[in-house]
Coordinates of C-alpha atoms in Angstrom, one line a residue:
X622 CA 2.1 -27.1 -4.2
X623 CA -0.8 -29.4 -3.5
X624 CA -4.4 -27.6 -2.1
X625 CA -6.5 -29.7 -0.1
X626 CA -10.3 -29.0 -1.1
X627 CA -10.7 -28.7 3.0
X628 CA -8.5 -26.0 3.1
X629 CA -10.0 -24.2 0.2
X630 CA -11.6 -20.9 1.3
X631 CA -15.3 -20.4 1.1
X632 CA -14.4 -17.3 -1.7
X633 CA -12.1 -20.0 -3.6
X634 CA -14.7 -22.9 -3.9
X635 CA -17.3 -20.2 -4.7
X636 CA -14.9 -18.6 -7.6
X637 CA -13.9 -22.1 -9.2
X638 CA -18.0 -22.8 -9.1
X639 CA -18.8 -19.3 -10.8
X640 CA -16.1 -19.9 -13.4
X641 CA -17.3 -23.4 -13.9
X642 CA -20.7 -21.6 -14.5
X643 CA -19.5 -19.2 -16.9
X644 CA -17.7 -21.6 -18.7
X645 CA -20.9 -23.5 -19.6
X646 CA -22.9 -20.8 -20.3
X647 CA -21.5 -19.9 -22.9
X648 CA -20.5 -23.1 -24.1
X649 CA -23.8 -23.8 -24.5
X650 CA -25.2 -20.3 -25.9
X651 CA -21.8 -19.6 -28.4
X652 CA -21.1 -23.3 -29.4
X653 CA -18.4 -23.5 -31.9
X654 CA -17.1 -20.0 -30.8
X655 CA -16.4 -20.0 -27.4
X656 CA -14.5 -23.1 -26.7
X657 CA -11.5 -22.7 -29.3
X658 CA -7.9 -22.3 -29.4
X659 CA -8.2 -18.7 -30.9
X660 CA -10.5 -17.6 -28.1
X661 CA -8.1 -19.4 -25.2
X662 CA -5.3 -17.4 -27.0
X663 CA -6.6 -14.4 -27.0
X664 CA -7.9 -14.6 -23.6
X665 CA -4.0 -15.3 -22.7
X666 CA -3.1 -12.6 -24.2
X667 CA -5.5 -9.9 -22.5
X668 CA -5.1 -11.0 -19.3
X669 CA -1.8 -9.9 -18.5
X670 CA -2.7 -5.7 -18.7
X671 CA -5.7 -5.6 -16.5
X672 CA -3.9 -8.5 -14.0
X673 CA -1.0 -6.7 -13.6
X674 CA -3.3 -3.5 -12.8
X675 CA -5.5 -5.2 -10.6
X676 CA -2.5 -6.6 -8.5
X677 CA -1.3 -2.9 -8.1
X678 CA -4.7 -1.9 -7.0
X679 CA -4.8 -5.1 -4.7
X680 CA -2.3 -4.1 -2.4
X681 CA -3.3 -1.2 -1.8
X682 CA -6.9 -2.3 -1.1
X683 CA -5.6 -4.5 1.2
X684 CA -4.1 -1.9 3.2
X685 CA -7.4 -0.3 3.3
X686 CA -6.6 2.4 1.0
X687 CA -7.0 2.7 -2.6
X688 CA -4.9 3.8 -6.0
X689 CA -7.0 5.9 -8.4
X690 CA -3.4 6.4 -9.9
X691 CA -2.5 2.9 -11.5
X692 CA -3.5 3.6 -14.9
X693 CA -2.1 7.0 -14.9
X694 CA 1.6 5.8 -13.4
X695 CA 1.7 2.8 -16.0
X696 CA 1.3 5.5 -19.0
X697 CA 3.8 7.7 -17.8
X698 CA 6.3 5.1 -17.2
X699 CA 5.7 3.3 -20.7
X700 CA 6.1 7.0 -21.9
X701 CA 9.1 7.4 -20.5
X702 CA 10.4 4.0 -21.6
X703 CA 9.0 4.3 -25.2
X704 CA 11.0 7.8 -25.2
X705 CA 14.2 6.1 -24.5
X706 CA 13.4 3.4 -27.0
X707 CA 12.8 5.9 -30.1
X708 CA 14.6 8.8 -29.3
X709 CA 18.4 7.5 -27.6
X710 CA 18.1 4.0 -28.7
X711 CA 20.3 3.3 -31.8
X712 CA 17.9 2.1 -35.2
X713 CA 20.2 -0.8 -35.6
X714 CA 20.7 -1.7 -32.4
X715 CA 20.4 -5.8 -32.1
X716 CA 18.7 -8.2 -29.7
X717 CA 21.8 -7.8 -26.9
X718 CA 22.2 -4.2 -27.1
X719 CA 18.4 -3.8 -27.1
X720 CA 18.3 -5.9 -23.9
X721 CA 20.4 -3.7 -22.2
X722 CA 18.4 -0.8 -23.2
X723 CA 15.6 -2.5 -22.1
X724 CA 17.2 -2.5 -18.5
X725 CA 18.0 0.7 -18.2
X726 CA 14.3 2.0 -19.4
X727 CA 13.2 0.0 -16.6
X728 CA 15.6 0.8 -14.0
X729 CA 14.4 4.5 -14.6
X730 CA 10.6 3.6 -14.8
X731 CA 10.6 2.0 -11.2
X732 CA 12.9 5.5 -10.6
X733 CA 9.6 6.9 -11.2
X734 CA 7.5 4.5 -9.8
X735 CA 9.3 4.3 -6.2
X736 CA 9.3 8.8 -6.6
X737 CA 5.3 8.8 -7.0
X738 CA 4.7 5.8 -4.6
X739 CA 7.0 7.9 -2.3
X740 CA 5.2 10.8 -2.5
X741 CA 1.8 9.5 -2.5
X742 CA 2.6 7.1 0.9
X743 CA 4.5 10.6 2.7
X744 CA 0.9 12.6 1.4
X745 CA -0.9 9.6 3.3
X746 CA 1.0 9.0 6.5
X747 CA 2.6 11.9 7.1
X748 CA 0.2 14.5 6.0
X749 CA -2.8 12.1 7.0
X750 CA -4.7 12.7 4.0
X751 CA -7.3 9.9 2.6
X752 CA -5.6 7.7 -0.2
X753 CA -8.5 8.5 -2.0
X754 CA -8.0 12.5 -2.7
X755 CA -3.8 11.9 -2.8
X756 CA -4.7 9.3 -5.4
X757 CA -6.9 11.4 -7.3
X758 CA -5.0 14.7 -7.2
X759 CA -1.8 12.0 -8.6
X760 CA -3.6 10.5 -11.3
X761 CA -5.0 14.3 -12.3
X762 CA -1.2 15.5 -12.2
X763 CA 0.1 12.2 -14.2
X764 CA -2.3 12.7 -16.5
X765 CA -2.0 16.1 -17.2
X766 CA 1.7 16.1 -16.8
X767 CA 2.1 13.1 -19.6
X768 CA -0.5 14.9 -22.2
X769 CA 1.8 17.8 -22.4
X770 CA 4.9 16.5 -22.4
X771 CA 3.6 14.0 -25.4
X772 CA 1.2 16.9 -26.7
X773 CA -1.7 13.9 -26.3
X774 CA 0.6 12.0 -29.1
X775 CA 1.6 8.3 -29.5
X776 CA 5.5 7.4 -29.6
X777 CA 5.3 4.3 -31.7
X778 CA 7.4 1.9 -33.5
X779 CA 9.0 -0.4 -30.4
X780 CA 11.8 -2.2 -31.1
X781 CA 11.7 -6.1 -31.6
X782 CA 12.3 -7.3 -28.2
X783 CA 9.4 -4.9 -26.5
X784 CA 7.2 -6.3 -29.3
X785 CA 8.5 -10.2 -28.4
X786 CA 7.1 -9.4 -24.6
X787 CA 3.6 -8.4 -26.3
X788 CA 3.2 -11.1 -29.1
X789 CA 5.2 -13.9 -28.4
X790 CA 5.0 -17.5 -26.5
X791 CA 7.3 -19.7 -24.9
X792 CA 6.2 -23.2 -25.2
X793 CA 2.7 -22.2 -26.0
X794 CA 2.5 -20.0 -23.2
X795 CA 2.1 -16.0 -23.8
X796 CA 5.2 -14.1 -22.3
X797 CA 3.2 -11.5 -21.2
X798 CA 1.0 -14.1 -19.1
X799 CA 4.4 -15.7 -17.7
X800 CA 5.2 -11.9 -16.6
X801 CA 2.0 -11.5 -14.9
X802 CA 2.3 -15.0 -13.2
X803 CA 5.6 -14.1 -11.7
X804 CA 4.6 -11.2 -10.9
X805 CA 1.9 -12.8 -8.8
X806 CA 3.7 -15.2 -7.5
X807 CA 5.9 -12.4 -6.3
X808 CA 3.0 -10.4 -4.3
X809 CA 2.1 -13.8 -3.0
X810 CA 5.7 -14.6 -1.2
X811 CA 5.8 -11.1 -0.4
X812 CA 2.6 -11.0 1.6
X813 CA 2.6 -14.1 2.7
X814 CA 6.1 -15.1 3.7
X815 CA 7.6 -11.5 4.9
X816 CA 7.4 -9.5 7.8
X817 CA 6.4 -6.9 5.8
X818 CA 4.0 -8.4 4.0
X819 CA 2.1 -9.5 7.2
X820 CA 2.7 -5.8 8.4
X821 CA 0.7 -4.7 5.5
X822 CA -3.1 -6.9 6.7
X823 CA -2.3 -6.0 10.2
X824 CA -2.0 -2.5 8.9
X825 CA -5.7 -2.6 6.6
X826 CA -7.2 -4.5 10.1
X827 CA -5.9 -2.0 12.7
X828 CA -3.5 0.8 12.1
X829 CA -3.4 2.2 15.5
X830 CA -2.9 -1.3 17.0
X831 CA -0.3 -1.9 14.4
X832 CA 1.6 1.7 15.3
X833 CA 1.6 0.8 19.0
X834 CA 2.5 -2.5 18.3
X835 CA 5.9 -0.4 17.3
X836 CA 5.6 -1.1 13.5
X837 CA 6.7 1.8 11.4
X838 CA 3.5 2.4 9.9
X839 CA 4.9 5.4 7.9
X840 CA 7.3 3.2 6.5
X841 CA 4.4 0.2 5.7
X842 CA 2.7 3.2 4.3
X843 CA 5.3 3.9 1.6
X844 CA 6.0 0.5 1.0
X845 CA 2.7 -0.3 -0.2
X846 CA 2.2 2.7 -2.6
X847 CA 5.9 2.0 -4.2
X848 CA 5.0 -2.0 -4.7
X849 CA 1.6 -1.0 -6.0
X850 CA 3.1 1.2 -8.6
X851 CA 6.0 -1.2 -9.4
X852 CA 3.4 -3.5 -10.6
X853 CA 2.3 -0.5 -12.9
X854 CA 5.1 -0.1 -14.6
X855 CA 5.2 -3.9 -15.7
X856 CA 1.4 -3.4 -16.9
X857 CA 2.5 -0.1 -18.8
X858 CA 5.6 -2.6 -20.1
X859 CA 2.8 -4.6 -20.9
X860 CA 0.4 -2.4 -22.9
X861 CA 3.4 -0.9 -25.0
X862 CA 4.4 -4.4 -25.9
X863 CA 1.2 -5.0 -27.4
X864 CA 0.0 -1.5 -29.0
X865 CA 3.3 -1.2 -30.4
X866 CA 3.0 2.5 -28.9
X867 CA 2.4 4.4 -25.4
X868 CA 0.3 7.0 -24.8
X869 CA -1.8 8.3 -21.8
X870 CA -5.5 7.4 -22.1
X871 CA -4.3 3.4 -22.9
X872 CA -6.2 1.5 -20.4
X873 CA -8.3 4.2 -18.9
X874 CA -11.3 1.6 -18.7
X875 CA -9.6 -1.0 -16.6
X876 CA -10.0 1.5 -13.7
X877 CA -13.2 0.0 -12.6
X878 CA -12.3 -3.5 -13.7
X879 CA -9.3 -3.8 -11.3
X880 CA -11.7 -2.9 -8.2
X881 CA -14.1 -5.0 -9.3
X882 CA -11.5 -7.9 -9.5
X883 CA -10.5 -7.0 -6.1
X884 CA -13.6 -7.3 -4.6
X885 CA -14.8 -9.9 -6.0
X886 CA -11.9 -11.8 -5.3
X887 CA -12.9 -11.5 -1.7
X888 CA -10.6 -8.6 -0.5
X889 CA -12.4 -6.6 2.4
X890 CA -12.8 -3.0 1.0
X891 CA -11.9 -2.1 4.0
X892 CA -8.2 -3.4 4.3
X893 CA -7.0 -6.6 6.6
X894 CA -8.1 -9.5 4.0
X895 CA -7.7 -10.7 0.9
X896 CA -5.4 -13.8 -1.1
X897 CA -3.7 -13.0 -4.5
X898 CA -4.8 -16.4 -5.6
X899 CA -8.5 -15.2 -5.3
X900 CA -8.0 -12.0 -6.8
X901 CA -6.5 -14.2 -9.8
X902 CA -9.1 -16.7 -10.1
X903 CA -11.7 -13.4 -10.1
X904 CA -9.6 -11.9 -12.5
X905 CA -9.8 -15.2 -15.0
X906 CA -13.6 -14.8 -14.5
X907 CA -14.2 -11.1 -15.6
X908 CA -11.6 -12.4 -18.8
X909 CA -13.8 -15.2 -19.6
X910 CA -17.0 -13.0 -19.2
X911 CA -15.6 -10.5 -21.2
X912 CA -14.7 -12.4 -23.9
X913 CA -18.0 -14.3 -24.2
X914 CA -19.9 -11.2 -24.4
X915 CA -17.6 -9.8 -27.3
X916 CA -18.3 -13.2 -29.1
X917 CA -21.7 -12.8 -28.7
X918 CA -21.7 -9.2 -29.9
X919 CA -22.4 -7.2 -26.8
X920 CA -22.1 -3.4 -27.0
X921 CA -18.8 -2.6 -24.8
X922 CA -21.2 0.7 -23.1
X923 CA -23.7 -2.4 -22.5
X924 CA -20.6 -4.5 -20.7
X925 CA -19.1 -1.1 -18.8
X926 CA -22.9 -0.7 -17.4
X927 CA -22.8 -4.3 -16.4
X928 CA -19.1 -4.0 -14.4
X929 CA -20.6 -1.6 -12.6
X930 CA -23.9 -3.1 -11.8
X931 CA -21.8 -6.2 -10.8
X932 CA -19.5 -4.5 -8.6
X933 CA -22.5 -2.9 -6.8
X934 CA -23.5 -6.4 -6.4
X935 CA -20.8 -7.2 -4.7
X936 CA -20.5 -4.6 -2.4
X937 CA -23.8 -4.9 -1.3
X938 CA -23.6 -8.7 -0.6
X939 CA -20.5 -8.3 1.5
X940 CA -21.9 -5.3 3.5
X941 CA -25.3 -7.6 4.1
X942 CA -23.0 -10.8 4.7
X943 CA -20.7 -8.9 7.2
X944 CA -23.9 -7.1 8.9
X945 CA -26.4 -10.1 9.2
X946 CA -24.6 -12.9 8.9
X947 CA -23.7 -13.3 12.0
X948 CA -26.8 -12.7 13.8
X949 CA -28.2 -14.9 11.2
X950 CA -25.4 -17.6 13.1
X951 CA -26.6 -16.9 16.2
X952 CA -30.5 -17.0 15.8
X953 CA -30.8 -20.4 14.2
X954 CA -27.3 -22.1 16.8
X955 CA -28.4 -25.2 18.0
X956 CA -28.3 -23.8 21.9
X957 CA -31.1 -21.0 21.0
X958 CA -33.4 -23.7 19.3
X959 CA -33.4 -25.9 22.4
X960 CA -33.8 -23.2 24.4
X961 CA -37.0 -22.1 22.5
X962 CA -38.4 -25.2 22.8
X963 CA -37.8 -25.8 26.5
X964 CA -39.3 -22.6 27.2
X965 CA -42.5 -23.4 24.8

């Protein structure tokens, strides 16, 4: 697929430049550290978690909503599939049989998935309550519902082909990254080349045009909440992989990370915009960031400060952008100017 820098995006060209910034920065204050195999590799191999996260909460931005419950619905599913794992699976089963174990523990996480993105979408389009409280009052159910089944416990020791998904490469390439690619590649086709997917920015520009334009919008509703916690599931896959355990509480600080992502990847907080490459190249920023600063021995309560800080930023440039900007446009067009003049 070939990208003509003309049809780059004024978010895109302004993403590749602050990565290209990052990049040198800390080239040039870490030297010897930063720009090594190890630190690529790890980078590789973090990214995957908090991009299959963000994705989840990316959809659901879009829409003009929001999905306090990503983190909580990726636990509970890796719960569930780390149950299966160590309590049904045989000890000795091998690669083939764990495969197919593997398949069913997936069919019924996206079971439970599909059940809380049902219920969460019927909460918001039926009910007509803000995705923020259903959200919340999910994640605080989740939450609470996974520390008492587990007692606030770890199920450890995964068998060898969960552990493969978490620590190994193909061709140099982590697996978990190739999961996390196709899993944005996915979103991408699905938004992009779908009814559905087209349903879902008319819904975060205009929901009442969209309804009488005689979309389902209930439907679009519960569409979005089950795809956004899909994508959880393969992040709590994810995290399970690599801990060699699942547990609620894994990942709780990605919450703000995946918004921040989201934003600034150029997704209007208010629904109806937004590209899943942009979110992706904003995603490969925060990673970078983050890594530099552990390299350079920043406190992570310092960093967690800083993500918010940052994601104020953001927020405050778009709203000033959005507000000004045009009138901005308008005051200095070359019509006005002349006009000015002639009247002088």
């Amino acid at each position: 697929m070939k990208l003509s820098v003309n049809k780059l995006s004024e978010t895109t060209i302004s993403l590749i430049g602050l990565l290209v910034m990052v990049f040198a920065i800390f080239s040039i204050m870490i030297p010897g550290q930063f720009l090594t195999t190890v630190t690529f590799s790890s980078m590789a191999y973090q990214l995957p978690e908090l991009g299959l996260l963000t994705l989840g909460m990316f959809i659901a931005i879009l829409s003009g909503g929001l999905n306090l419950a990503i983190i909580a619905t990726s636990n509970i599913t890796a719960i569930f599939m780390a149950w299966l794992f160590v309590n049904l699976m045989p000890s000795d089963s091998g690669v083939a049989l764990q495969l197919v174990w593997l398949v069913i523990a997936l069919a019924g996480a996206f079971m439970i998935a599909i059940a809380i993105g049902a219920l969460t979408g019927f909460f918001v389009s039926k009910i007509g309550i803000h995705p923020i409280l259903v959200t919340l009052a999910v994640m605080t159910t989740v939450n609470g519902l996974g520390i008492w089944l587990t007692h606030g416990a770890a199920i450890s020791n995964m068998p060898s082909t969960i552990l493969f998904i978490g620590h190994s490469s193909i061709f140099g390439v982590p697996v978990s990254l190739l999961l996390f690619l196709a899993a944005a590649a996915a979103l991408y086709l699905f938004l992009e080349r779908t009814h559905y997917g087209k349903y879902v920015y008319m819904y975060g520009s205009n929901i009442n045009a969209t309804y009488f334009s005689g979309i389902n919008t209930h439907k679009v509703t519960m569409y979005i909440y089950i795809i956004s916690n899909l994508l959880c599931v393969l992040a709590g896959l994810v995290m399970m992989a690599r801990f060699n355990s699942a547990r609620m509480g894994y990942g709780e600080s990605y919450l703000l990370l995946t918004v921040l992502a989201v934003i600034l990847g150029g997704t209007d907080p208010f629904g109806g915009f937004g590209k899943v490459f942009d979110v992706v190249l904003a995603l490969v920023t925060l990673q970078v960031i983050s890594t530099g600063l552990n390299l350079m021995g920043v406190s992570q309560h310092f960093s967690l400060a800083m993500w918010g800080i940052a994601l104020l930023s953001v927020l405050i440039y778009r709203f000033a952008k959005a507000k000004y900007g045009p009138k901005i446009k308008q005051k200095f067009k070359p019509e006005n100017t002349s006009q000015t003049i002639t009247q002088g």
